[in-house]
Structures are given as structure tokens and as C-alpha cells.
Coordinates of C-alpha atoms in Angstrom, one line a residue:
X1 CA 0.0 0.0 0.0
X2 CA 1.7 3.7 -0.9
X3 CA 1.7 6.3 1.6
X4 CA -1.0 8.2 0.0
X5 CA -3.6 5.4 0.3
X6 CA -2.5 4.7 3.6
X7 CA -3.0 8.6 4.0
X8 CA -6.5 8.5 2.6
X9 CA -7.5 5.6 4.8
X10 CA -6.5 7.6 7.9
X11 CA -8.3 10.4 6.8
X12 CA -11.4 8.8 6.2
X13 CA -11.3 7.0 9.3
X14 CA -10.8 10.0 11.0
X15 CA -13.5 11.7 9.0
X16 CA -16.3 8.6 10.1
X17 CA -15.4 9.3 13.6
X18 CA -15.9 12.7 13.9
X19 CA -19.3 12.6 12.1
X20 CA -20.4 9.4 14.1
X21 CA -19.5 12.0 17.2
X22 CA -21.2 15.2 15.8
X23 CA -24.5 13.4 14.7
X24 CA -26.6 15.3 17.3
X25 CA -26.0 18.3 15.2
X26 CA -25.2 18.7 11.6
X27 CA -22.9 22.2 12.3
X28 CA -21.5 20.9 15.6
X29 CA -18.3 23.1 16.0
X30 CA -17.4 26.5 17.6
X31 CA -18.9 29.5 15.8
X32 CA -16.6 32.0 13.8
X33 CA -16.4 35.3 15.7
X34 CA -19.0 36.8 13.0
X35 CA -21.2 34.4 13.5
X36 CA -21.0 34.5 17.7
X37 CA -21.3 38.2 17.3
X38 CA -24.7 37.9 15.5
X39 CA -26.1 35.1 18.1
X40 CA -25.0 37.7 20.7
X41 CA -27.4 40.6 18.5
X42 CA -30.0 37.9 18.1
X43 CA -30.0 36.6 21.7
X44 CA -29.8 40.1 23.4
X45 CA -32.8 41.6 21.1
X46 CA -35.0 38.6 22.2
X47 CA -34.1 38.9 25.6
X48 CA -35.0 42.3 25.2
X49 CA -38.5 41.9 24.5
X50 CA -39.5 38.8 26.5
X51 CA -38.2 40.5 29.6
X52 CA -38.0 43.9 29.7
X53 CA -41.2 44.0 27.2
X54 CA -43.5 40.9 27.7
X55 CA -42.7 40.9 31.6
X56 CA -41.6 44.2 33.0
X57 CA -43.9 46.8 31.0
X58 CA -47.3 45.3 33.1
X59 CA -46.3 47.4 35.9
X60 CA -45.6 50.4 34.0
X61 CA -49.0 50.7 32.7
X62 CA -51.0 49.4 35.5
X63 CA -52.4 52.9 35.6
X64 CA -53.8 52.8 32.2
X65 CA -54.9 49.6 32.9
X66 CA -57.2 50.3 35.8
X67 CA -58.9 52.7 34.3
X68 CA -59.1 51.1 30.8
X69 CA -60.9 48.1 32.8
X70 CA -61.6 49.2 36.6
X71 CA -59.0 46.9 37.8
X72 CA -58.7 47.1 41.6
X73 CA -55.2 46.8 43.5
X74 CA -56.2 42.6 44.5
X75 CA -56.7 42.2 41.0
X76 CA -53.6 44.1 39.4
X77 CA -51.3 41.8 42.0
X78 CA -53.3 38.9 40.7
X79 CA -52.3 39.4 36.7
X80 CA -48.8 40.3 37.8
X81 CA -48.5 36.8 40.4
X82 CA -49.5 34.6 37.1
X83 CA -46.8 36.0 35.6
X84 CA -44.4 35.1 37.9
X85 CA -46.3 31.6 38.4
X86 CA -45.9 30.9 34.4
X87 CA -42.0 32.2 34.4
X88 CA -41.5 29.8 37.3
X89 CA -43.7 26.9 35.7
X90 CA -42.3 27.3 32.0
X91 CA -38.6 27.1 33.2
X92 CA -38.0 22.9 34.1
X93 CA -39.6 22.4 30.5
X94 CA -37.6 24.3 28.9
X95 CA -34.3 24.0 30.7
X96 CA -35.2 20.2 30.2
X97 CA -35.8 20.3 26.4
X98 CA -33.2 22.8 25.2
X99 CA -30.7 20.0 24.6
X100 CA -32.9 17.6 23.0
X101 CA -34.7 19.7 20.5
X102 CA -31.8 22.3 20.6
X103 CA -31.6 26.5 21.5
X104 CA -33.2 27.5 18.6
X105 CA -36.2 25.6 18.7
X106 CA -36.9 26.3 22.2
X107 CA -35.9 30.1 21.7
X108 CA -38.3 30.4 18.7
X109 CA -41.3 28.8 21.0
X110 CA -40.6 31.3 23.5
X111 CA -40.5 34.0 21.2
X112 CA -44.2 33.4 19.3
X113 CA -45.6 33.4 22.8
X114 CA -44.2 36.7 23.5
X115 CA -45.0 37.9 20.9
X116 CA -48.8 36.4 20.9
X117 CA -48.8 37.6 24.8
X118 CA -48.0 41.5 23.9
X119 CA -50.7 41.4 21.0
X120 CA -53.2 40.0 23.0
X121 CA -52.6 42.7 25.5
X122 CA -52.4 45.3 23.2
X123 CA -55.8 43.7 21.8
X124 CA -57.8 43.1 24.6
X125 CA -61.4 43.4 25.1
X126 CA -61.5 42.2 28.7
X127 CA -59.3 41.8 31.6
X128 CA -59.1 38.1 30.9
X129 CA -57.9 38.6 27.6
X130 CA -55.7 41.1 29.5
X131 CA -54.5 38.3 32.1
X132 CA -54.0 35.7 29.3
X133 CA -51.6 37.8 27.2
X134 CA -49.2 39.0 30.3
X135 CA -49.4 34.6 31.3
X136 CA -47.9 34.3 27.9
X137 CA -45.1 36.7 28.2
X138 CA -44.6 35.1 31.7
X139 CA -43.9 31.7 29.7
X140 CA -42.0 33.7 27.7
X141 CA -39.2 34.6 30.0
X142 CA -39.2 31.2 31.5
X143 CA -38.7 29.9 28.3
X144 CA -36.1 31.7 27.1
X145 CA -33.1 32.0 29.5
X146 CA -32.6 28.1 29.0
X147 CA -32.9 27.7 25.9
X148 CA -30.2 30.9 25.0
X149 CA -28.0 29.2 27.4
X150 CA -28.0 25.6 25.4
X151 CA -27.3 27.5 22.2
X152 CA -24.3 29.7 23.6
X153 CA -22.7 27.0 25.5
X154 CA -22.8 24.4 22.8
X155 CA -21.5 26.4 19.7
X156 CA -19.5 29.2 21.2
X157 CA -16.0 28.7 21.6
X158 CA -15.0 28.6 25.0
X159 CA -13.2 31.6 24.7
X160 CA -15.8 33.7 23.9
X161 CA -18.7 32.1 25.5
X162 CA -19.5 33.8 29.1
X163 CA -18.3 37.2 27.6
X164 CA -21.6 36.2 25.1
X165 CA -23.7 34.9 28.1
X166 CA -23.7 38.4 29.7
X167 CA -24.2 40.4 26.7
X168 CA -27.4 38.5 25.6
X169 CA -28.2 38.8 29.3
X170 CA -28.1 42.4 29.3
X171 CA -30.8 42.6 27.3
X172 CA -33.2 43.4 30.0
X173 CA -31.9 46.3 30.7
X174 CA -32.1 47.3 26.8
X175 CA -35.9 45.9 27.0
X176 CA -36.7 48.4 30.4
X177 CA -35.2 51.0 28.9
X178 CA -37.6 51.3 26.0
X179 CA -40.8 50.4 28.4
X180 CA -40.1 53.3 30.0
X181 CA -40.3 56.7 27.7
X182 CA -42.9 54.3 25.9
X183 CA -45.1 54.1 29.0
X184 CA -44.6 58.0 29.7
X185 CA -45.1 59.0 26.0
X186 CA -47.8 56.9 24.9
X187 CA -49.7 56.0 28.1
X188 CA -52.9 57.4 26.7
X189 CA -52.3 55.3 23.4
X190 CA -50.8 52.2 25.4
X191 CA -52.7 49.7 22.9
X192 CA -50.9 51.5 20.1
X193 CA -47.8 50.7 22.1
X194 CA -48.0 47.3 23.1
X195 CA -48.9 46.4 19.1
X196 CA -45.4 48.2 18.6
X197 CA -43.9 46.0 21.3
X198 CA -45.7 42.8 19.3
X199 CA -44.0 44.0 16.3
X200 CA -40.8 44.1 18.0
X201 CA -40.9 41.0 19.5
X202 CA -42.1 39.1 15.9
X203 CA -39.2 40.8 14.6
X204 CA -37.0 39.7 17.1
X205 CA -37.8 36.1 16.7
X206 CA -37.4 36.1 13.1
X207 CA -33.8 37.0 14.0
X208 CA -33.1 34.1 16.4
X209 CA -34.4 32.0 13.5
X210 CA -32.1 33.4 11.1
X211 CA -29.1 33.5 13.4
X212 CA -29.2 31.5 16.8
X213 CA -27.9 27.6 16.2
X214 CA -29.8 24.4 17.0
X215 CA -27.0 23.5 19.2
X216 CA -28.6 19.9 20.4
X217 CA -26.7 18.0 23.0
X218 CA -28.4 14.5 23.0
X219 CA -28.0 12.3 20.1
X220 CA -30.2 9.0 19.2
X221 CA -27.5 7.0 20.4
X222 CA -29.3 3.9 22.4
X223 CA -32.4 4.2 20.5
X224 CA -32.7 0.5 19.7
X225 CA -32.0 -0.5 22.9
X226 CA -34.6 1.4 24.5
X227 CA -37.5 0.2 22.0
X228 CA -35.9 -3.4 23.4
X229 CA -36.7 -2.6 26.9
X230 CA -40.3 -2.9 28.8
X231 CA -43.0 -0.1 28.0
X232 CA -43.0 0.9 31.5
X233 CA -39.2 1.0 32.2
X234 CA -39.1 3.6 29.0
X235 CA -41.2 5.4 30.7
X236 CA -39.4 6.0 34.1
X237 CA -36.2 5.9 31.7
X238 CA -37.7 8.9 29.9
X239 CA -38.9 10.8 32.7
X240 CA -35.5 10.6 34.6
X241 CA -33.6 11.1 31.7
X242 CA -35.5 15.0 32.1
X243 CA -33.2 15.2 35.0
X244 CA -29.6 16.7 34.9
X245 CA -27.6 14.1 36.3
X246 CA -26.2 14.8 39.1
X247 CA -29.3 16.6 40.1
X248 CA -27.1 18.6 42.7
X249 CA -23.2 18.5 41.7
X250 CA -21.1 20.7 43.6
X251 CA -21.2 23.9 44.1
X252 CA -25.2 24.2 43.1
X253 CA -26.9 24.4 46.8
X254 CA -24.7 27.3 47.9
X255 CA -25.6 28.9 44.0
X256 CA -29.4 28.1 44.4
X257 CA -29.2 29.0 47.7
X258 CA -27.5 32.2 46.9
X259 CA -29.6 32.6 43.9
X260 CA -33.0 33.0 46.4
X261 CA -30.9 35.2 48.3
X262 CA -30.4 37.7 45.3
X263 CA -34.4 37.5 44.5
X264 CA -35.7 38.4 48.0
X265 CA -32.9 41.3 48.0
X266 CA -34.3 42.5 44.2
X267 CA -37.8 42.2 44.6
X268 CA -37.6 45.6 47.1
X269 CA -36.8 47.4 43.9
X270 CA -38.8 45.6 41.4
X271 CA -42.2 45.1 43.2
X272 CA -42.3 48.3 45.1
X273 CA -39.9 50.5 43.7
X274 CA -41.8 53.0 41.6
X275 CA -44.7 52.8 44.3
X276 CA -42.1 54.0 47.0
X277 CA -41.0 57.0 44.9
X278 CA -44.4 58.0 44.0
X279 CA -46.3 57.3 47.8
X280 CA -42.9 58.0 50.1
X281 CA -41.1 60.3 48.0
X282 CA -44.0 62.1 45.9
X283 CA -42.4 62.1 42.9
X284 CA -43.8 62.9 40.4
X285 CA -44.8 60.3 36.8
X286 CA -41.8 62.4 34.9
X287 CA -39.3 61.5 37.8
X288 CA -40.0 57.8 38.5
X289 CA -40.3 57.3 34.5
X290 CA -37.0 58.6 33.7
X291 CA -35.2 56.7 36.9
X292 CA -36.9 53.5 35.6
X293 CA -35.2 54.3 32.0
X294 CA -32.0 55.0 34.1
X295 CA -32.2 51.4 35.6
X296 CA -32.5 49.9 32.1
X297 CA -29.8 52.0 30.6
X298 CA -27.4 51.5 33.0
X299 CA -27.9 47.9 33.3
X300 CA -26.8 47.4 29.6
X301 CA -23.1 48.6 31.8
X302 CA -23.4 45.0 33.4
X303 CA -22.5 43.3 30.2
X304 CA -19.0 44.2 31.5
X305 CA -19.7 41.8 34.5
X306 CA -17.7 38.4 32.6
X307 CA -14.6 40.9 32.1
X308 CA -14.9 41.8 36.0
X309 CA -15.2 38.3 37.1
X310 CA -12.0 37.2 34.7
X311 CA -10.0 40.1 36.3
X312 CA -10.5 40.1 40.0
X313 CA -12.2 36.6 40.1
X314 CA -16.4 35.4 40.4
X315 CA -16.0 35.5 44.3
X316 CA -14.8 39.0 44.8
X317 CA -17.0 40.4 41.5
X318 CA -19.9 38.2 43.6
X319 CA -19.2 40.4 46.2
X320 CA -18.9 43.9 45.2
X321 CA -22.0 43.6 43.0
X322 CA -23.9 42.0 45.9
X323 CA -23.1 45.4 47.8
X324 CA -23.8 47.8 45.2
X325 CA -27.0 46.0 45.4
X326 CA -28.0 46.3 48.9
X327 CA -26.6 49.9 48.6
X328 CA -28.8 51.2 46.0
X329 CA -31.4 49.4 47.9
X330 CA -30.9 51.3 51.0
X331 CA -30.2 54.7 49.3
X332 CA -33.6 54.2 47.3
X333 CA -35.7 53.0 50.8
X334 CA -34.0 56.0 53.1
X335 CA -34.0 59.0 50.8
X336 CA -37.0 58.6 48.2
X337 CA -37.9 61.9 48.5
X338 CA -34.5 63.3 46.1
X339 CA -35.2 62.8 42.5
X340 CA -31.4 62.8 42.2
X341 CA -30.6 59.8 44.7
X342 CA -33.7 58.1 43.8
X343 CA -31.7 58.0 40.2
X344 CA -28.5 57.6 41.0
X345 CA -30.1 54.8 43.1
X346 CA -32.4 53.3 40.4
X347 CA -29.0 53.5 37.8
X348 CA -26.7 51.6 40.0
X349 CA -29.5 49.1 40.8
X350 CA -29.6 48.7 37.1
X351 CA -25.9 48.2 36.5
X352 CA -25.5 45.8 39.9
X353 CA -28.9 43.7 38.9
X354 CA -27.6 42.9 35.3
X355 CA -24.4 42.3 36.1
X356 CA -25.4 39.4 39.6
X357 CA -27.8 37.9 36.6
X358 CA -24.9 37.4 34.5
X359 CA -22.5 36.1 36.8
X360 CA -25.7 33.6 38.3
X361 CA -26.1 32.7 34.6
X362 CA -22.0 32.0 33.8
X363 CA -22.0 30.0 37.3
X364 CA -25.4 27.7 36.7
X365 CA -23.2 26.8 33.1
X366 CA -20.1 26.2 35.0
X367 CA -21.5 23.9 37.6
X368 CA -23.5 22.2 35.5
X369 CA -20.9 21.5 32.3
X370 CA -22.8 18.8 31.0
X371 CA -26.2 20.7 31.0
X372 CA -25.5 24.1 31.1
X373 CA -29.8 25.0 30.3
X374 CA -30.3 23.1 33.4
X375 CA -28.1 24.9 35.7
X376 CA -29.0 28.2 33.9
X377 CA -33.2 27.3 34.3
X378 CA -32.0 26.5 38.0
X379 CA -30.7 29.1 38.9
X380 CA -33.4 31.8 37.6
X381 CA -35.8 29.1 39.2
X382 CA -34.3 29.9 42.7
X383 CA -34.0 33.9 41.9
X384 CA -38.0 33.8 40.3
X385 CA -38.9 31.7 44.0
X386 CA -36.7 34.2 46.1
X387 CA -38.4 37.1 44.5
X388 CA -42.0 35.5 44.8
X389 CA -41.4 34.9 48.7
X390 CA -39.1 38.5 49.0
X391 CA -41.8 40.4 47.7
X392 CA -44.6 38.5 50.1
X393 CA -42.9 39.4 53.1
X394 CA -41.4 42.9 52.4
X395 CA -45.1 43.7 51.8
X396 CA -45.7 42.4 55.2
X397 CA -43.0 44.6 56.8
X398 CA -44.1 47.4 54.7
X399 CA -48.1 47.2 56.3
X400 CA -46.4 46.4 59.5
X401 CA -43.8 49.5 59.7
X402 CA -42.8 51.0 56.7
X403 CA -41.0 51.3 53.2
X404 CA -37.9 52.4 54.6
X405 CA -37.8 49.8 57.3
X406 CA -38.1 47.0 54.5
X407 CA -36.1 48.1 52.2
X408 CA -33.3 48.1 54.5
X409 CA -34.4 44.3 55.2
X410 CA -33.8 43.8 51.6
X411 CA -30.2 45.6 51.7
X412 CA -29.6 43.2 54.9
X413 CA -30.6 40.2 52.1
X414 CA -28.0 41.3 49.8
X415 CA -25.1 41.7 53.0
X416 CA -25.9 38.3 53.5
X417 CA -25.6 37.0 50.0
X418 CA -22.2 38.9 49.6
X419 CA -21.1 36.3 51.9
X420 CA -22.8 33.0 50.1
X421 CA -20.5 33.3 47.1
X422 CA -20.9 30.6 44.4
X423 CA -18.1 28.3 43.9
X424 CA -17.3 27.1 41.1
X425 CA -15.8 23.8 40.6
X426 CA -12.1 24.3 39.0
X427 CA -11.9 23.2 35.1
X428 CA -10.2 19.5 35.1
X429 CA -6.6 19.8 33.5
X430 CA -5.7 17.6 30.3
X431 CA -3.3 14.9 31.6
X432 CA -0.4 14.0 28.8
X433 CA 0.8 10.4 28.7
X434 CA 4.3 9.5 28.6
X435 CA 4.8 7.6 25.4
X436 CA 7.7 4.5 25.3
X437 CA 9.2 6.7 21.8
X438 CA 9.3 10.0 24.2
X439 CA 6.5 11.4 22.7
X440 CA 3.2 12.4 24.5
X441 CA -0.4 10.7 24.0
X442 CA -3.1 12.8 24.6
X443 CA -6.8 12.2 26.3
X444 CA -8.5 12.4 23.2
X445 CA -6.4 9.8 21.2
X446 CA -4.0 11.8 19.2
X447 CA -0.5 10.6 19.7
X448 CA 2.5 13.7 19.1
X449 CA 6.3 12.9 17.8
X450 CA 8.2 13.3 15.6
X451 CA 7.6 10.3 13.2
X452 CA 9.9 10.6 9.8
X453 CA 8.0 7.7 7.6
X454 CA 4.6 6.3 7.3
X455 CA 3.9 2.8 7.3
X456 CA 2.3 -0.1 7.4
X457 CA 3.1 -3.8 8.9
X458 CA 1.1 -6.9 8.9
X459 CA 1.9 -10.2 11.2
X460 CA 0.9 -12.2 8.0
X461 CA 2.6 -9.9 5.3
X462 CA 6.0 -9.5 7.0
X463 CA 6.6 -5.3 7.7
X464 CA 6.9 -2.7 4.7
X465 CA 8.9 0.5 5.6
X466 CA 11.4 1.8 7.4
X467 CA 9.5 2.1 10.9
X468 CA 8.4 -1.4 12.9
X469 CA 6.3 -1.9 16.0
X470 CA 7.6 -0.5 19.0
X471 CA 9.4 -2.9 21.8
X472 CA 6.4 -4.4 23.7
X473 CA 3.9 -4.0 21.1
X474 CA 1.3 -6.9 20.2
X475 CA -0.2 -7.5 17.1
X476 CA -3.4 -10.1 16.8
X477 CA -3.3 -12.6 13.8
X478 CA -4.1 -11.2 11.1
X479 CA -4.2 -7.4 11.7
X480 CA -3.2 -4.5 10.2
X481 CA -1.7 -1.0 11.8
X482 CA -2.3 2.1 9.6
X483 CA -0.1 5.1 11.3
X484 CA -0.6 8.1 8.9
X485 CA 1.7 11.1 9.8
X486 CA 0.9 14.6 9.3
X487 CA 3.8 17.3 9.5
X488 CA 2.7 20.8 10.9
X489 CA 4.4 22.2 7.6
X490 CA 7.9 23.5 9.5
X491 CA 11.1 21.8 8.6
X492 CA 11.8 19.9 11.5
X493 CA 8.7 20.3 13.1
X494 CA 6.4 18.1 15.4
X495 CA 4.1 15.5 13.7
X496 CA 0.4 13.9 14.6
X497 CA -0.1 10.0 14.2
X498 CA -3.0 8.1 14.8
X499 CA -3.0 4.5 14.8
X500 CA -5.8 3.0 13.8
X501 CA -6.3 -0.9 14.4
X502 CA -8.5 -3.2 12.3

């Protein structure tokens, strides 16, 4: 056999096992940095409006909505709790499915019901309509983080993959910072706004379905041998195989934990915050409007929270963001009465709230390597439930004393979660084995030297060539090494071999 067929039978070798391992996904392979740089657009403009539109517009316009359908204040907390109820319900599906029917395909779902949410509200005849259309944009969100997550973390090179996580997080802020001069400038025409918000989110997911890949992780390996087992052992196969496995690897109770920490600290601002500056501070719709702007502006900043965290480290970036937190918190609870605190406050909220999201979303991947949607949906699981529970019992302190009083509760929260940082587990380190010719084989199978001629040698033929089998080496009956070199294109330089045995 010449060395250019023994060549060609390497390569195709070669060739069948990297397809046999990339059949989940017909472009598995890291992303160009064009191509990462529009599924960073894509995934920050769909954030955008399932967040900051389909989610956090209802309490902007809660005004217009009481008096377009005589809503009372039981019934206004009603619409906005199924909100939070369909976030938290929508996210096990999703963080669940992302890897078997990919990103994309769960991205896309979330994006039609946003979309169909912000019409309907825009739309609506009656306050169920009304409730049924801000449901949707709560399944929206839930939806979504997860499935963004899958997508990143499967086609991004790792190099560039939680500096993307944290920009297509940031697009909540982008989202609240158009809700904002929209609610002020068109609250009379708010249907004629919320269509535009429809329009934005359709256009939005046309762009994840131009742009964001499949990025599946689960193949159909085993299928055969699961139609071979019993019915009702598929079954409890299928239903565990939902499960991220381990369900609790180290490091996630102290992030979950942490994670419910951060949503009881946040829901001060989120829940109350525009009701404290209007009823405590009396400012005026102009005022609270523009600090609410300010909070989504300024949180686009946190985008810079990946380059923080690789600088100084996630424990000590954990830390300082957890006190700007429970600073702004207590600066926006003790002096609402200053339109200029009460933005400074709202702006530094903004830029601290983005920027704990992002690192909670770059952690959840990192403890969970193998199923980074699942530690992602996880995570915003525990911050949803922390916010749901937060905002339950600073009402409580707020009927019992006052706003001040709980929202310095809420900055005591975020003390406490500056001390609960995440860890994350440390990334294993590729071991090199010591080879009998002094070269190195690595984990994956690839074996570096420097080999100077390729060649073949049979136990039946007799050897061909100027190399033989190494001191130690066994051959079966009848079998045949291939070793194809390939030189690095230096003189002198290192070679890759592969032996492949048949």
C-alpha cells in the first residue's frame, strides 16, 4: 500500500469518527467570531423583549390599565403573580428540552408566545384577555433563558462564550429602557404601544431563526435498545432522563441558595420600587419614568460583568456587585424623597442587577458542564422563587412599619448573600501520557512525535517500511496498523499520528 492510500485511509477514518460524534448536530463546531457576534445581537434583542417588554412593561402601565378596565389593586397583583407563576412553571420544561430539541427551537417557542402575549394585551377586550396575554409573556421569559443558554454553551467557543452569556443577558436592561419613555409618551395610546412591542418581539424572533444555532446535545445513540426494553421502564427511563444528572453536583446548593438570596434582595426594587418613589417620596410620573429608563440604561453597563469576574475573580466580582445591590437598595428606601438619589439609586441598581444575573447565569453553566440549560433554568428558578417569597414578606413589613424599614431588610438580604459566594468547581486539566518513543499521547487519542516515515506492517505480510512496531507492542493474527503522519508544515517540526487498528 503507498503512503498516499495509507493517507486517505486515515483520513477517512478520521473523518467517520468525527461525524459518528457530531450526529446530534449537523454544524457541531465553535462558531466564527461573526457568527458569535450575531447570536450575541439575536440573543440580546429577544431577551429584550420577553423580559423587559413581555414581563416588565405590566407594571408600567397598570395605571392605564385600571382605568381602561376598573381593575382594583387585589386584581392588578393577581395578573402580575400569574406572571411570575408561568416564568417559574415554563422554566423545568424548557431548561429540560433545550438540549434535545436544541436553542433555537426552544428560543423560537418562547418567542411566538411573547409575541402572541404583547398582541393580545395590546388587543384586549377584557381583563381576561388582558391576564391571558401578560401569562404568555410570563412563559415567555421562562422559556427563554434556558434555551439561550443551550445554544451559547454548545456552539460558542470557550473563549468567547461567558463574555456572550452576559451580553445576551443584558438585554433586559435594553428591553426596560424602552418600556419606559414608551409608558410615559404613549400612556394614553398604550394599545398603540404594546402592538409596537408585538411588532418588536415578531421581529426579534425572526432573528433568532435566522441567526441562533440548534446547538442539540443528545443524540439518538441507544435508540434501539430502548425500543428493546419494557413499556413501563421507558417510561421511568424517559422521565428521569428529564433530570440533569447529578441533580445537585457541587457547588449548586450554595448557588441556588445564593440565587434565592439575590431574588428576595431585588424584589424591594422591582415590586415596590416605583410605588415607593411616588407614595414616600412624591415624585412625580416624569421622575420615576426617567429613573426607571435609568435602571435599564445603565444595566446594559453590566455586560462588562464576565470581564470583571476574569479580572479580579467570580467570588470578589460576587461580592462587590452583591453590595452595590444592597446599597442602592438602601439609598432608594431611606431617601426617596431626592429625584437625584432616587436616580442615581435606580442606575446603580440597574448596572448591579444585570451584572449578579450574568454572573448567576456564567456560574449555573459552569456547575453544571454537562447541562448548562439546566443549571441556567436552576438558577433563575431559585432567583424567580426568592423574588416571589421576597416580595410576600417585604409587603408584610411594609403594612407592618414602613418602606424604609423593608427596604433596608432587603439591603440586609444582599449583606448576606455577599457572603454565600458561588463556587465554582475548577476546570479538570488535560493529563499527557508519557509515550515509550518519548512522545506524549493525549486524552483524546492523538499521539504527538516526531515520526519521519509512514507505514504499514502486517503479522501475516512480514513489515513494509522503514518504521516497525515498538518494543512491547502486540499485534493479533491477522491485523493490520495504519499510522498516517501529518507534518505541521515546519522543517523539522512536530508530527500527529494516529494509529488505527482493524
Amino acid at each position: 500500500m503507498s503512503g498516499a492510500v495509507e493517507t486517505r485511509v486515515v483520513s477517512r477514518a478520521a473523518g467517520r469518527a468525527v461525524g459518528r460524534a457530531s450526529r446530534h448536530d449537523s454544524s457541531a463546531g465553535p462558531l466564527d467570531a461573526a457568527a458569535t457576534a450575531r447570536l450575541a445581537g439575536s440573543g440580546l434583542a429577544i431577551i429584550a423583549v420577553t423580559y423587559g417588554l413581555a414581563r416588565f412593561a405590566y407594571g408600567l402601565f397598570v395605571p392605564a390599565f385600571r382605568a381602561e378596565f376598573g381593575l382594583d389593586a387585589a386584581q392588578v397583583g393577581a395578573v402580575g403573580s400569574a406572571s411570575y407563576a408561568a416564568y417559574c412553571a415554563a422554566i423545568y420544561p424548557a431548561m429540560m428540552l433545550a438540549p434535545r430539541l436544541g436553542g433555537r427551537t426552544v428560543a423560537l417557542a418562547a418567542g411566538c408566545c411573547a409575541t402572541l402575549g404583547l398582541l393580545l394585551i395590546g388587543l384586549a377586550p377584557h381583563p381576561s384577555v388582558l391576564a391571558v396575554g401578560v401569562i404568555l409573556g410570563g412563559l415567555s421569559t421562562g422559556m427563554i433563558s434556558p434555551a439561550m443558554a443551550q445554544a451559547v454553551s454548545s456552539r460558542v467557543a470557550a473563549s468567547r462564550r461567558d463574555r456572550t452569556q452576559v451580553v445576551v443577558n443584558a438585554g433586559t436592561g435594553l428591553g426596560v429602557a424602552l418600556s419606559g419613555p414608551a409608558a410615559l409618551l404613549a400612556l394614553d395610546q398604550w394599545r398603540a404601544a404594546w402592538l409596537v412591542f408585538a411588532v418588536l418581539a415578531g421581529a426579534a424572533t425572526v432573528w433568532v431563526a435566522r441567526d441562533v444555532p440548534q446547538g442539540r446535545s443528545h443524540g439518538r445513540a441507544g435508540a434501539a435498545a430502548d425500543v428493546a426494553a419494557p413499556a413501563g421502564r421507558r417510561a421511568v427511563e424517559r422521565l428521569t432522563g428529564l433530570l440533569p444528572r447529578p441533580l445537585l453536583p457541587a457547588g449548586a446548593p450554595r448557588l441556588l441558595g445564593t440565587a434565592a438570596v439575590v431574588g428576595a434582595t431585588t424584589a424591594a426594587v422591582w415590586v415596590f420600587g416605583r410605588d415607593v418613589l411616588t407614595q414616600a417620596g412624591g415624585q412625580d410620573e416624569a421622575t420615576t419614568t426617567l429613573a426607571w429608563s435609568l435602571l435599564g440604561l445603565c444595566g446594559l453597563l453590566g455586560a462588562g460583568a464576565e470581564d470583571l469576574a476574569r479580572r479580579v475573580g467570580v467570588g470578589r466580582a460576587w461580592t462587590g456587585t452583591a453590595l452595590a445591590l444592597g446599597a442602592a437598595t438602601a439609598v432608594l428606601g431611606m431617601r426617596p424623597d431626592s429625584p437625584l438619589l432616587a436616580c442615581f439609586a435606580t442606575a446603580a441598581f440597574g448596572v448591579a442587577y444585570i451584572a449578579m444575573s450574568g454572573l448567576l447565569l456564567v456560574t449555573g453553566a459552569r456547575v453544571y458542564p454537562s447541562h448548562p440549560s439546566a443549571g441556567v433554568g436552576l438558577s433563575f428558578l431559585a432567583l424567580a422563587a426568592g423574588q416571589t417569597i421576597g416580595g410576600s414578606a417585604l409587603g408584610a413589613i411594609i403594612e407592618a412599619a414602613d418602606a424604609r424599614t423593608a427596604f433596608l431588610a432587603a439591603a440586609g438580604c444582599a449583606l448576606f448573600s455577599a457572603l454565600l459566594v458561588p463556587r465554582v468547581p475548577a476546570a479538570p486539566r488535560r493529563r499527557r501520557l508519557p509515550r515509550r518513543d518519548g512522545g506524549v499521547t493525549r486524552r483524546d487519542g492523538w499521539e504527538c512525535a516526531s515520526i519521519p516515515t509512514l507505514s504499514t506492517e502486517s503479522s501475516s505480510g512480514g513489515r513494509r517500511g522503514r518504521a516497525a512496531a515498538g518494543p512491547g507492542q502486540k499485534r493479533t493474527p491477522g491485523s493490520t496498523s495504519v499510522r498516517g503522519t501529518l507534518q505541521n508544515g515546519r522543517p523539522g517540526g512536530s508530527r500527529i499520528t494516529r494509529t488505527l487498528m482493524r
